mmCIF file with all atom_site columns, C-alpha atoms and ligand atoms in Angstrom:
data_model
loop_
_atom_site.group_PDB
_atom_site.id
_atom_site.type_symbol
_atom_site.label_atom_id
_atom_site.label_alt_id
_atom_site.label_comp_id
_atom_site.label_asym_id
_atom_site.label_entity_id
_atom_site.label_seq_id
_atom_site.pdbx_PDB_ins_code
_atom_site.Cartn_x
_atom_site.Cartn_y
_atom_site.Cartn_z
_atom_site.occupancy
_atom_site.B_iso_or_equiv
_atom_site.pdbx_formal_charge
_atom_site.auth_seq_id
_atom_site.auth_comp_id
_atom_site.auth_asym_id
_atom_site.auth_atom_id
_atom_site.pdbx_PDB_model_num
ATOM   1   C  CA  . UNK A 1 1   ? -39.959 102.947 -61.868 1.00 42.00 ? 1   UNK A CA  1
ATOM   2   C  CA  . UNK A 1 2   ? -42.812 101.560 -63.883 1.00 47.00 ? 2   UNK A CA  1
ATOM   3   C  CA  . UNK A 1 3   ? -42.228 98.068  -65.079 1.00 49.00 ? 3   UNK A CA  1
ATOM   4   C  CA  . UNK A 1 4   ? -43.406 97.172  -68.521 1.00 48.00 ? 4   UNK A CA  1
ATOM   5   C  CA  . UNK A 1 5   ? -46.909 95.822  -68.882 1.00 64.00 ? 5   UNK A CA  1
ATOM   6   C  CA  . UNK A 1 6   ? -46.103 94.760  -72.418 1.00 79.00 ? 6   UNK A CA  1
ATOM   7   C  CA  . UNK A 1 7   ? -44.770 91.267  -72.738 1.00 92.00 ? 7   UNK A CA  1
ATOM   8   C  CA  . UNK A 1 8   ? -41.155 91.335  -73.767 1.00 96.00 ? 8   UNK A CA  1
ATOM   9   C  CA  . UNK A 1 9   ? -39.598 87.994  -74.552 1.00 97.00 ? 9   UNK A CA  1
ATOM   10  C  CA  . UNK A 1 10  ? -35.973 87.033  -74.298 1.00 97.00 ? 10  UNK A CA  1
ATOM   11  C  CA  . UNK A 1 11  ? -33.252 85.654  -72.086 1.00 97.00 ? 11  UNK A CA  1
ATOM   12  C  CA  . UNK A 1 12  ? -33.188 86.985  -68.529 1.00 97.00 ? 12  UNK A CA  1
ATOM   13  C  CA  . UNK A 1 13  ? -35.255 90.033  -69.399 1.00 96.00 ? 13  UNK A CA  1
ATOM   14  C  CA  . UNK A 1 14  ? -35.487 92.545  -66.571 1.00 95.00 ? 14  UNK A CA  1
ATOM   15  C  CA  . UNK A 1 15  ? -38.223 95.160  -65.909 1.00 93.00 ? 15  UNK A CA  1
ATOM   16  C  CA  . UNK A 1 16  ? -36.337 97.659  -68.089 1.00 94.00 ? 16  UNK A CA  1
ATOM   17  C  CA  . UNK A 1 17  ? -36.281 95.175  -70.981 1.00 95.00 ? 17  UNK A CA  1
ATOM   18  C  CA  . UNK A 1 18  ? -32.552 94.632  -70.669 1.00 96.00 ? 18  UNK A CA  1
ATOM   19  C  CA  . UNK A 1 19  ? -31.411 91.084  -71.300 1.00 96.00 ? 19  UNK A CA  1
ATOM   20  C  CA  . UNK A 1 20  ? -28.474 88.745  -70.947 1.00 96.00 ? 20  UNK A CA  1
ATOM   21  C  CA  . UNK A 1 21  ? -26.890 90.132  -74.129 1.00 95.00 ? 21  UNK A CA  1
ATOM   22  C  CA  . UNK A 1 22  ? -27.409 93.855  -73.556 1.00 93.00 ? 22  UNK A CA  1
ATOM   23  C  CA  . UNK A 1 23  ? -27.658 95.027  -69.999 1.00 89.00 ? 23  UNK A CA  1
ATOM   24  C  CA  . UNK A 1 24  ? -25.988 98.397  -69.618 1.00 91.00 ? 24  UNK A CA  1
ATOM   25  C  CA  . UNK A 1 25  ? -27.851 101.346 -68.180 1.00 90.00 ? 25  UNK A CA  1
ATOM   26  C  CA  . UNK A 1 26  ? -28.870 102.572 -71.628 1.00 89.00 ? 26  UNK A CA  1
ATOM   27  C  CA  . UNK A 1 27  ? -29.933 99.276  -73.190 1.00 92.00 ? 27  UNK A CA  1
ATOM   28  C  CA  . UNK A 1 28  ? -33.537 99.931  -72.352 1.00 94.00 ? 28  UNK A CA  1
ATOM   29  C  CA  . UNK A 1 29  ? -35.457 99.407  -75.523 1.00 94.00 ? 29  UNK A CA  1
ATOM   30  C  CA  . UNK A 1 30  ? -37.254 96.336  -76.771 1.00 96.00 ? 30  UNK A CA  1
ATOM   31  C  CA  . UNK A 1 31  ? -38.037 95.703  -80.392 1.00 95.00 ? 31  UNK A CA  1
ATOM   32  C  CA  . UNK A 1 32  ? -41.125 94.217  -81.935 1.00 96.00 ? 32  UNK A CA  1
ATOM   33  C  CA  . UNK A 1 33  ? -40.179 91.828  -84.702 1.00 96.00 ? 33  UNK A CA  1
ATOM   34  C  CA  . UNK A 1 34  ? -41.904 91.983  -88.040 1.00 96.00 ? 34  UNK A CA  1
ATOM   35  C  CA  . UNK A 1 35  ? -42.082 88.185  -88.339 1.00 97.00 ? 35  UNK A CA  1
ATOM   36  C  CA  . UNK A 1 36  ? -44.103 87.502  -85.202 1.00 97.00 ? 36  UNK A CA  1
ATOM   37  C  CA  . UNK A 1 37  ? -45.174 91.012  -84.039 1.00 96.00 ? 37  UNK A CA  1
ATOM   38  C  CA  . UNK A 1 38  ? -43.808 90.161  -80.620 1.00 96.00 ? 38  UNK A CA  1
ATOM   39  C  CA  . UNK A 1 39  ? -41.468 92.218  -78.507 1.00 97.00 ? 39  UNK A CA  1
ATOM   40  C  CA  . UNK A 1 40  ? -38.011 90.839  -77.822 1.00 97.00 ? 40  UNK A CA  1
ATOM   41  C  CA  . UNK A 1 41  ? -35.271 92.469  -75.781 1.00 96.00 ? 41  UNK A CA  1
ATOM   42  C  CA  . UNK A 1 42  ? -32.797 92.114  -78.625 1.00 94.00 ? 42  UNK A CA  1
ATOM   43  C  CA  . UNK A 1 43  ? -31.873 90.340  -81.817 1.00 94.00 ? 43  UNK A CA  1
ATOM   44  C  CA  . UNK A 1 44  ? -30.053 87.535  -80.023 1.00 95.00 ? 44  UNK A CA  1
ATOM   45  C  CA  . UNK A 1 45  ? -33.002 86.963  -77.720 1.00 97.00 ? 45  UNK A CA  1
ATOM   46  C  CA  . UNK A 1 46  ? -35.170 86.404  -80.765 1.00 97.00 ? 46  UNK A CA  1
ATOM   47  C  CA  . UNK A 1 47  ? -32.539 84.064  -82.207 1.00 96.00 ? 47  UNK A CA  1
ATOM   48  C  CA  . UNK A 1 48  ? -32.436 81.981  -79.045 1.00 97.00 ? 48  UNK A CA  1
ATOM   49  C  CA  . UNK A 1 49  ? -36.107 81.977  -78.143 1.00 97.00 ? 49  UNK A CA  1
ATOM   50  C  CA  . UNK A 1 50  ? -38.113 82.184  -81.349 1.00 97.00 ? 50  UNK A CA  1
ATOM   51  C  CA  . UNK A 1 51  ? -38.754 79.084  -83.419 1.00 96.00 ? 51  UNK A CA  1
ATOM   52  C  CA  . UNK A 1 52  ? -38.399 80.881  -86.736 1.00 97.00 ? 52  UNK A CA  1
ATOM   53  C  CA  . UNK A 1 53  ? -36.067 83.143  -88.634 1.00 95.00 ? 53  UNK A CA  1
ATOM   54  C  CA  . UNK A 1 54  ? -36.284 86.852  -87.968 1.00 95.00 ? 54  UNK A CA  1
ATOM   55  C  CA  . UNK A 1 55  ? -37.682 89.185  -90.595 1.00 95.00 ? 55  UNK A CA  1
ATOM   56  C  CA  . UNK A 1 56  ? -36.914 92.864  -91.001 1.00 94.00 ? 56  UNK A CA  1
ATOM   57  C  CA  . UNK A 1 57  ? -39.405 95.695  -91.113 1.00 95.00 ? 57  UNK A CA  1
ATOM   58  C  CA  . UNK A 1 58  ? -39.928 96.854  -94.716 1.00 95.00 ? 58  UNK A CA  1
ATOM   59  C  CA  . UNK A 1 59  ? -39.483 100.592 -95.055 1.00 95.00 ? 59  UNK A CA  1
ATOM   60  C  CA  . UNK A 1 60  ? -43.097 101.230 -95.976 1.00 96.00 ? 60  UNK A CA  1
ATOM   61  C  CA  . UNK A 1 61  ? -44.129 100.017 -92.527 1.00 97.00 ? 61  UNK A CA  1
ATOM   62  C  CA  . UNK A 1 62  ? -41.820 102.198 -90.511 1.00 96.00 ? 62  UNK A CA  1
ATOM   63  C  CA  . UNK A 1 63  ? -44.808 104.086 -89.167 1.00 97.00 ? 63  UNK A CA  1
ATOM   64  C  CA  . UNK A 1 64  ? -45.691 101.053 -87.057 1.00 96.00 ? 64  UNK A CA  1
ATOM   65  C  CA  . UNK A 1 65  ? -45.022 101.287 -83.355 1.00 96.00 ? 65  UNK A CA  1
ATOM   66  C  CA  . UNK A 1 66  ? -42.301 98.706  -82.952 1.00 96.00 ? 66  UNK A CA  1
ATOM   67  C  CA  . UNK A 1 67  ? -39.971 100.142 -80.337 1.00 96.00 ? 67  UNK A CA  1
ATOM   68  C  CA  . UNK A 1 68  ? -40.710 100.026 -76.630 1.00 97.00 ? 68  UNK A CA  1
ATOM   69  C  CA  . UNK A 1 69  ? -38.931 102.199 -74.090 1.00 96.00 ? 69  UNK A CA  1
ATOM   70  C  CA  . UNK A 1 70  ? -38.233 99.875  -71.184 1.00 95.00 ? 70  UNK A CA  1
ATOM   71  C  CA  . UNK A 1 71  ? -38.042 102.782 -68.796 1.00 96.00 ? 71  UNK A CA  1
ATOM   72  C  CA  . UNK A 1 72  ? -41.486 104.336 -69.278 1.00 96.00 ? 72  UNK A CA  1
ATOM   73  C  CA  . UNK A 1 73  ? -43.370 101.934 -71.561 1.00 94.00 ? 73  UNK A CA  1
ATOM   74  C  CA  . UNK A 1 74  ? -43.750 104.389 -74.413 1.00 96.00 ? 74  UNK A CA  1
ATOM   75  C  CA  . UNK A 1 75  ? -44.019 102.861 -77.858 1.00 97.00 ? 75  UNK A CA  1
ATOM   76  C  CA  . UNK A 1 76  ? -42.280 104.619 -80.729 1.00 97.00 ? 76  UNK A CA  1
ATOM   77  C  CA  . UNK A 1 77  ? -42.552 104.162 -84.432 1.00 97.00 ? 77  UNK A CA  1
ATOM   78  C  CA  . UNK A 1 78  ? -39.453 103.030 -86.251 1.00 95.00 ? 78  UNK A CA  1
ATOM   79  C  CA  . UNK A 1 79  ? -39.234 106.435 -87.963 1.00 94.00 ? 79  UNK A CA  1
ATOM   80  C  CA  . UNK A 1 80  ? -39.310 108.198 -84.602 1.00 95.00 ? 80  UNK A CA  1
ATOM   81  C  CA  . UNK A 1 81  ? -36.772 105.885 -83.082 1.00 94.00 ? 81  UNK A CA  1
ATOM   82  C  CA  . UNK A 1 82  ? -34.287 106.273 -85.915 1.00 92.00 ? 82  UNK A CA  1
ATOM   83  C  CA  . UNK A 1 83  ? -34.242 110.029 -85.363 1.00 92.00 ? 83  UNK A CA  1
ATOM   84  C  CA  . UNK A 1 84  ? -33.980 110.055 -81.600 1.00 93.00 ? 84  UNK A CA  1
ATOM   85  C  CA  . UNK A 1 85  ? -31.133 109.502 -79.198 1.00 92.00 ? 85  UNK A CA  1
ATOM   86  C  CA  . UNK A 1 86  ? -33.376 109.576 -76.163 1.00 95.00 ? 86  UNK A CA  1
ATOM   87  C  CA  . UNK A 1 87  ? -36.939 108.722 -75.217 1.00 97.00 ? 87  UNK A CA  1
ATOM   88  C  CA  . UNK A 1 88  ? -39.321 111.630 -75.992 1.00 97.00 ? 88  UNK A CA  1
ATOM   89  C  CA  . UNK A 1 89  ? -41.404 110.800 -72.922 1.00 97.00 ? 89  UNK A CA  1
ATOM   90  C  CA  . UNK A 1 90  ? -39.005 109.959 -70.079 1.00 97.00 ? 90  UNK A CA  1
ATOM   91  C  CA  . UNK A 1 91  ? -35.884 111.426 -71.708 1.00 97.00 ? 91  UNK A CA  1
ATOM   92  C  CA  . UNK A 1 92  ? -33.868 108.344 -70.912 1.00 96.00 ? 92  UNK A CA  1
ATOM   93  C  CA  . UNK A 1 93  ? -30.893 108.074 -73.213 1.00 95.00 ? 93  UNK A CA  1
ATOM   94  C  CA  . UNK A 1 94  ? -30.798 105.270 -75.787 1.00 93.00 ? 94  UNK A CA  1
ATOM   95  C  CA  . UNK A 1 95  ? -27.703 103.312 -76.655 1.00 86.00 ? 95  UNK A CA  1
ATOM   96  C  CA  . UNK A 1 96  ? -26.311 104.948 -79.763 1.00 80.00 ? 96  UNK A CA  1
ATOM   97  C  CA  . UNK A 1 97  ? -24.260 101.889 -80.560 1.00 75.00 ? 97  UNK A CA  1
ATOM   98  C  CA  . UNK A 1 98  ? -27.562 100.219 -81.348 1.00 72.00 ? 98  UNK A CA  1
ATOM   99  C  CA  . UNK A 1 99  ? -27.417 101.937 -84.693 1.00 77.00 ? 99  UNK A CA  1
ATOM   100 C  CA  . UNK A 1 100 ? -24.836 99.362  -85.753 1.00 78.00 ? 100 UNK A CA  1
ATOM   101 C  CA  . UNK A 1 101 ? -27.615 96.831  -85.439 1.00 82.00 ? 101 UNK A CA  1
ATOM   102 C  CA  . UNK A 1 102 ? -30.345 98.673  -87.336 1.00 83.00 ? 102 UNK A CA  1
ATOM   103 C  CA  . UNK A 1 103 ? -29.843 96.494  -90.423 1.00 85.00 ? 103 UNK A CA  1
ATOM   104 C  CA  . UNK A 1 104 ? -30.747 93.454  -88.307 1.00 85.00 ? 104 UNK A CA  1
ATOM   105 C  CA  . UNK A 1 105 ? -34.188 94.818  -87.574 1.00 87.00 ? 105 UNK A CA  1
ATOM   106 C  CA  . UNK A 1 106 ? -35.027 97.287  -90.290 1.00 89.00 ? 106 UNK A CA  1
ATOM   107 C  CA  . UNK A 1 107 ? -34.739 96.949  -94.014 1.00 88.00 ? 107 UNK A CA  1
ATOM   108 C  CA  . UNK A 1 108 ? -32.208 99.743  -94.512 1.00 81.00 ? 108 UNK A CA  1
HETATM 109 ZN ZN1 . ZN  B 2 .   ? -40.167 86.595  -84.877 1.00 60.26 ? 1   ZN  B ZN1 1
HETATM 110 ZN ZN1 . ZN  B 2 .   ? -30.973 89.690  -75.693 1.00 60.26 ? 2   ZN  B ZN1 1
HETATM 111 ZN ZN1 . ZN  B 2 .   ? -39.141 106.323 -72.012 1.00 60.26 ? 3   ZN  B ZN1 1
#
């Protein structure tokens, strides 16, 4: 499979953007953080690696492409991502349990 040519930061990030914290088959997305506009594999990766506090995406900016599918490299907007349970390009399933964590990334 294609490995990501976007730089995704984090702890033990693999080519599918899985990390030490989330590494099941469906944990394939990376998230761009509003604070630094850099991709991290997950919230905890940002906590461990970034030198600043995370900031959430304000709702008016949810048309920004801030979600990266680690399987095919497609970037989704936050709006798109919140309505999908799989990648529109490669059809890889996303982890639905991620929705518990939306408030960590997006100003819901
Ligand atoms: Zn940041
Ligand atoms: Zn992580
Ligand atoms: Zn994909």
